[in-house]
CSV table of C-alpha atoms in Angstrom, one decimal:
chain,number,residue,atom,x,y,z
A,1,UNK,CA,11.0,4.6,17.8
A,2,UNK,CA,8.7,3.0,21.0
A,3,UNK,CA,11.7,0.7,22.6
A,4,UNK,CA,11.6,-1.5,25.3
A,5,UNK,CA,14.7,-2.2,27.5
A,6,UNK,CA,15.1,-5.7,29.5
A,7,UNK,CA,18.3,-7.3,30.8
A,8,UNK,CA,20.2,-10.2,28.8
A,9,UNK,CA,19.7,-12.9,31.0
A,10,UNK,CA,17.9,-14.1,34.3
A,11,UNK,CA,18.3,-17.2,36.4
A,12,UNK,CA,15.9,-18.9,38.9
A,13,UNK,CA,15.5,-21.8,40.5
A,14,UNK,CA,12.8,-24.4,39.5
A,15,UNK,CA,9.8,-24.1,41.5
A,16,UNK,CA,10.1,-20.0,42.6
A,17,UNK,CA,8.4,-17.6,41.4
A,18,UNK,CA,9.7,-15.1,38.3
A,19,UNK,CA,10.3,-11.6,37.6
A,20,UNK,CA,11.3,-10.2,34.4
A,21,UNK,CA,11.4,-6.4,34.2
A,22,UNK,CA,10.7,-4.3,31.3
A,23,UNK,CA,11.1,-0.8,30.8
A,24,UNK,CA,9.3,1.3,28.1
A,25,UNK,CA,9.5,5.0,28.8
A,26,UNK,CA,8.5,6.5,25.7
A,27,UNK,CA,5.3,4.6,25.9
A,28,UNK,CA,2.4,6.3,24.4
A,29,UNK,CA,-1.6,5.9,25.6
A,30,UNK,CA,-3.0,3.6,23.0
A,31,UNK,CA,0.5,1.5,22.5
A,32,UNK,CA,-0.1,-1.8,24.2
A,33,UNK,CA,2.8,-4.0,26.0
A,34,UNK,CA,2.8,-7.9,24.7
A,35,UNK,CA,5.2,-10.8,26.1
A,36,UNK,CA,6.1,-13.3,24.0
A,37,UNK,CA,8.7,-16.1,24.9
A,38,UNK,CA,10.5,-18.6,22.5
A,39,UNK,CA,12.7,-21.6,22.8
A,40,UNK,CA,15.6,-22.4,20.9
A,41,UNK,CA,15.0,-23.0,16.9
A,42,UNK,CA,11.2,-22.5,17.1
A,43,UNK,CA,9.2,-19.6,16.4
A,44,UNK,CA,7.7,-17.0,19.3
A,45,UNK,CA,4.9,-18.0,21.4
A,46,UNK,CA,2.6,-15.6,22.7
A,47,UNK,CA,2.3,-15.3,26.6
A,48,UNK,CA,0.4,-12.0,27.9
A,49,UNK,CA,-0.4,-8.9,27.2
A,50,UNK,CA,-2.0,-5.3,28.9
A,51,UNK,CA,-2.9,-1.8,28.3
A,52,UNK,CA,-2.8,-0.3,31.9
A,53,UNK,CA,-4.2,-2.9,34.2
A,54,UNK,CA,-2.8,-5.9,35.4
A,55,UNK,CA,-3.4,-9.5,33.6
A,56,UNK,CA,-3.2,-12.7,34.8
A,57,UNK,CA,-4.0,-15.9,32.3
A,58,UNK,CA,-3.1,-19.5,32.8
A,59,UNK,CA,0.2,-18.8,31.9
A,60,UNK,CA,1.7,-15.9,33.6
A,61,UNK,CA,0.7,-12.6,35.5
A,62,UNK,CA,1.3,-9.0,34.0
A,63,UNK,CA,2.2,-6.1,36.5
A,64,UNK,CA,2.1,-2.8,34.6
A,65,UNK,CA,3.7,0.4,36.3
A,66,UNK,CA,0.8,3.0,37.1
A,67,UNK,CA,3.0,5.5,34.7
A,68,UNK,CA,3.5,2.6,32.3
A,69,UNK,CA,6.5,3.0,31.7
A,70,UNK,CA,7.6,-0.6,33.1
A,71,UNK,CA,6.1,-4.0,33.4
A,72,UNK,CA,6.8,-7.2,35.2
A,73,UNK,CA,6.2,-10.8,33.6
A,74,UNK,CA,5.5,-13.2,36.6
A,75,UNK,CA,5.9,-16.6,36.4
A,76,UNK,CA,4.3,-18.0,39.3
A,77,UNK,CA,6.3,-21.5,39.9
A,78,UNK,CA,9.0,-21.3,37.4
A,79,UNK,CA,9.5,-25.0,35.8
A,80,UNK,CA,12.5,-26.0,33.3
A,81,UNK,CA,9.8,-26.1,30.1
A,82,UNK,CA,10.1,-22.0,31.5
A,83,UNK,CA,13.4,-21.8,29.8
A,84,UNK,CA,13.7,-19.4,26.8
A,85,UNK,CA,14.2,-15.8,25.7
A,86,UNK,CA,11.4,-13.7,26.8
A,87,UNK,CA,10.3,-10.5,24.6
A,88,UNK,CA,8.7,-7.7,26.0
A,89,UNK,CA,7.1,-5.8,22.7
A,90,UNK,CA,5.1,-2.2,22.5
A,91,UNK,CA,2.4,-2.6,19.9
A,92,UNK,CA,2.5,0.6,19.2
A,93,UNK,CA,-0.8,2.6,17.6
A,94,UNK,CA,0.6,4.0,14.2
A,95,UNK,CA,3.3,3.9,11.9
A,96,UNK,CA,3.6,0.9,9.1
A,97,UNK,CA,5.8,-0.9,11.4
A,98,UNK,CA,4.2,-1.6,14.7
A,99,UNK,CA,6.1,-4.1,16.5
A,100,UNK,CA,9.1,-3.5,18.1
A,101,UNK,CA,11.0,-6.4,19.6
A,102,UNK,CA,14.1,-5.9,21.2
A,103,UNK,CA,16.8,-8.9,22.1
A,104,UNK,CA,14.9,-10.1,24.8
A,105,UNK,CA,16.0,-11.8,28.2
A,106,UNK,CA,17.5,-15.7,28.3
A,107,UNK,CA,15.7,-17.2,31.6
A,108,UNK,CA,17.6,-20.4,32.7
A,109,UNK,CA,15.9,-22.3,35.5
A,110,UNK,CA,18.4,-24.0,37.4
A,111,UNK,CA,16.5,-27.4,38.8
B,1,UNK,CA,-5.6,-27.5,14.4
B,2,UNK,CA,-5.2,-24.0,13.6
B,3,UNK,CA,-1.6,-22.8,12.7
B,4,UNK,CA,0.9,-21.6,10.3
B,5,UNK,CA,3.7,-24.0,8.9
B,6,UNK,CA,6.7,-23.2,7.5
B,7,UNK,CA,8.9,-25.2,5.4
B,8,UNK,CA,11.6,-26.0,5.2
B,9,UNK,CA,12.8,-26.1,8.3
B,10,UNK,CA,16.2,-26.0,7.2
B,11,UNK,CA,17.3,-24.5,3.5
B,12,UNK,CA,20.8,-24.0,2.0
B,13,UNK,CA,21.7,-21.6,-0.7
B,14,UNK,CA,24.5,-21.5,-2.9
B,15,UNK,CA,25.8,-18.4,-4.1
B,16,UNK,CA,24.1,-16.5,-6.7
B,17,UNK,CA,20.7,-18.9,-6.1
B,18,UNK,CA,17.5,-17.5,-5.8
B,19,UNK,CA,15.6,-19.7,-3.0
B,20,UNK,CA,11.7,-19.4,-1.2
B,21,UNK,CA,11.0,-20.2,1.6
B,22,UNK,CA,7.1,-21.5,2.5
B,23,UNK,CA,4.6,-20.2,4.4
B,24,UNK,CA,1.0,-21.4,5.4
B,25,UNK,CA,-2.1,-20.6,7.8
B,26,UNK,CA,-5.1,-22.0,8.3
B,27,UNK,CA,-6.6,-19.3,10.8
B,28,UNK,CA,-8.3,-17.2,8.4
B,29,UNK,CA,-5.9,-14.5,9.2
B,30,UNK,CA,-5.6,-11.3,6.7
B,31,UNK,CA,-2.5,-10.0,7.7
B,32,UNK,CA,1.0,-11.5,7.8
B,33,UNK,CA,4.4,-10.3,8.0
B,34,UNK,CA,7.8,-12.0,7.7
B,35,UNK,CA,10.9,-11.3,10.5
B,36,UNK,CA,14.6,-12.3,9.7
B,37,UNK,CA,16.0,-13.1,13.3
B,38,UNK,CA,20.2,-13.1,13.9
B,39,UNK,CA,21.7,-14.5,16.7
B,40,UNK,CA,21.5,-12.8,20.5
B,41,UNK,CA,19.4,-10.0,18.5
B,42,UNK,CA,15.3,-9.4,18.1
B,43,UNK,CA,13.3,-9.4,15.3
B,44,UNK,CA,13.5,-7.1,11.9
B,45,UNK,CA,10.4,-6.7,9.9
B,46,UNK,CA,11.3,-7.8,6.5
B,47,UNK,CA,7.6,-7.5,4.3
B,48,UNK,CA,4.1,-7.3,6.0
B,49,UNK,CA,1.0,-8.5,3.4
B,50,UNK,CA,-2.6,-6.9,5.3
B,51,UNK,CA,-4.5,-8.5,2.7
B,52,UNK,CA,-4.4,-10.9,-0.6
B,53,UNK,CA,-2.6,-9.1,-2.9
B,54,UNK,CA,-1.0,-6.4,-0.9
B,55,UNK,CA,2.9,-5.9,0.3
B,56,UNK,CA,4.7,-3.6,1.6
B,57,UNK,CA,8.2,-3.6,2.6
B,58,UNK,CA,9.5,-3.7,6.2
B,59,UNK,CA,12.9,-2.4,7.5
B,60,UNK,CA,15.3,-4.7,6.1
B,61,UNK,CA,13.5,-5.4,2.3
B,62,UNK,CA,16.4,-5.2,0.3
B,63,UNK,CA,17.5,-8.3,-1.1
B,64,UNK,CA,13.8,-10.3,-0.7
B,65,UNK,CA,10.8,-10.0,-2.8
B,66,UNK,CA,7.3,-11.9,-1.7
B,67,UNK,CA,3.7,-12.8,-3.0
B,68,UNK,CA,0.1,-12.4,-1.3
B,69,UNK,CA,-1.9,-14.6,-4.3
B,70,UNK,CA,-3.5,-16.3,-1.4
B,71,UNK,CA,-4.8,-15.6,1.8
B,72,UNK,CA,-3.4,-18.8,3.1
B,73,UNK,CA,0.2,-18.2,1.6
B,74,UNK,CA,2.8,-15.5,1.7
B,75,UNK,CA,6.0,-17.1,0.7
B,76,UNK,CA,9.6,-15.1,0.7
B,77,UNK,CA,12.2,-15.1,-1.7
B,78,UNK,CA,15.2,-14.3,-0.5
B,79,UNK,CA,17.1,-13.5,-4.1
B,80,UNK,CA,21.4,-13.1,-5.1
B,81,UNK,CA,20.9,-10.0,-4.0
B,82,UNK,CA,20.5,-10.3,-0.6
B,83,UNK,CA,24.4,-10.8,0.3
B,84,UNK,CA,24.0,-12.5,3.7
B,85,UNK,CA,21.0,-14.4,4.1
B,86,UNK,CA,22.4,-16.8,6.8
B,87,UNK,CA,19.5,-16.1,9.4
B,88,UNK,CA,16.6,-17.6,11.2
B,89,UNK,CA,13.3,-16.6,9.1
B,90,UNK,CA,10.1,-16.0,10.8
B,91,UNK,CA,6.5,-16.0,9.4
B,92,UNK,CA,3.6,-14.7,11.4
B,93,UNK,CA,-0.4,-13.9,10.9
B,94,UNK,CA,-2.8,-11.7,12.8
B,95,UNK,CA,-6.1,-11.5,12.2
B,96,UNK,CA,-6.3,-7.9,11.3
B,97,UNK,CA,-3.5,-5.9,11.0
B,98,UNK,CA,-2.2,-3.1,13.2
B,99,UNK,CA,-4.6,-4.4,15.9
B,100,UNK,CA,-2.5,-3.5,18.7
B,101,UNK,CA,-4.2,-5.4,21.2
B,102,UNK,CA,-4.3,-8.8,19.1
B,103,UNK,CA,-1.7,-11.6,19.5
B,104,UNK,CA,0.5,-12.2,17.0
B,105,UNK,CA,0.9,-16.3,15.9
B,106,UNK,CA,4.1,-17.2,14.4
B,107,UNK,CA,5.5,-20.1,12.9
B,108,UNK,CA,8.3,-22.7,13.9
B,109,UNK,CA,10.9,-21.0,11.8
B,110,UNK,CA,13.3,-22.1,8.7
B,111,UNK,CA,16.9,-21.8,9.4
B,112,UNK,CA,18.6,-20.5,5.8
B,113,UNK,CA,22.4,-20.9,5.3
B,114,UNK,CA,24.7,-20.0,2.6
B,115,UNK,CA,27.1,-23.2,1.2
């Protein structure tokens, strides 16, 4: 199974900039990485996602390894609406099943 | 605005009950899927629908059946078989499935407990 592997929790002040690390090592060529971030008792939210370059949209910046296997979310000022579990999914090209999520990583932004 | 709702937000069972649990989209979608999620863990595929009336089962299917009469609706049923239901449920669309480089759009959840 394509797994990704991020750690439990993260903290960071309000206002600083975010990194949240994600590694994927059995990544294949066509399986694409996708962020999604969700607060407590509401559904996922979508926030990025990348093949092999970088991304930016108005939300956050993706930083893919050149290898991919690893890739940064970057929050750029990190506010307290920031706060939630963060998902870093393969989408991966076959199989009936997809999408992989794992258990994510709880950001708390400390004002 | 575009979206998918699902209802209820909260839902109790009692034991041997049969209950269903609603969702809707709006964004012309074809394919949706339903996720059970349990506390500090991610999200298990429970059915996926790529088109009206077409299912198949996810990982975890035992226990649930579901409908695809619609394109707009795929609710679950999570049935007395299914001997601990007590999760957060998750509905979500994309417009085509297995698109690996389209975003998935999920709902705001229903939280089902057992009495």
């Amino acid at each position: 199974d394509a797994k990704t592997t991020q750690p439990n929790s993260m903290e960071s002040n309000e206002e600083e900039p975010v990194h949240l690390p994600c590694n994927h090592s059995t990544i294949s060529g066509t399986d694409y990485i996708h962020w999604y971030r969700q607060l407590p008792s509401q559904g996922p939210e979508y926030v990025i996602h990348g093949l092999t370059s970088n991304v930016n949209n108005r939300m956050a910046s993706l930083a893919i390894a050149e290898d991919r296997k690893s890739s940064t979310l970057i929050l750029h000022r990190a506010t307290l609406r920031d706060a939630a579990v963060y998902y870093c999914i393969l989408r991966v090209g076959t199989g009936a099943n997809n999408l992989f999520f794992g258990t994510g990583t709880r950001l708390t932004v400390i004002p | 605005d575009g979206g998918i709702t699902q209802s209820p937000k909260y839902l109790f069972r009692k034991e041997g009950q049969n209950v269903t649990l609603s969702c809707e989209q709006n964004l012309n979608h074809d394919a949706m899927y339903w996720y059970r999620q349990d506390p500090g863990q991610g999200l298990r595929l429970i059915y996926y629908s790529q088109i009206v009336n077409d299912f198949q089962k996810g990982d975890i299917a035992e226990g649930y059946s579901v409908s695809r009469e619609k394109k707009e609706s795929f609710p679950l049923t999570v049935t007395s078989a299914q001997k601990n239901p007590t999760a957060f449920y998750l509905c979500a669309s994309t417009m085509v499935y297995l698109a690996t480089n389209e975003k998935l759009f999920f709902g705001s959840g229903t939280q089902l407990s057992v009495l």
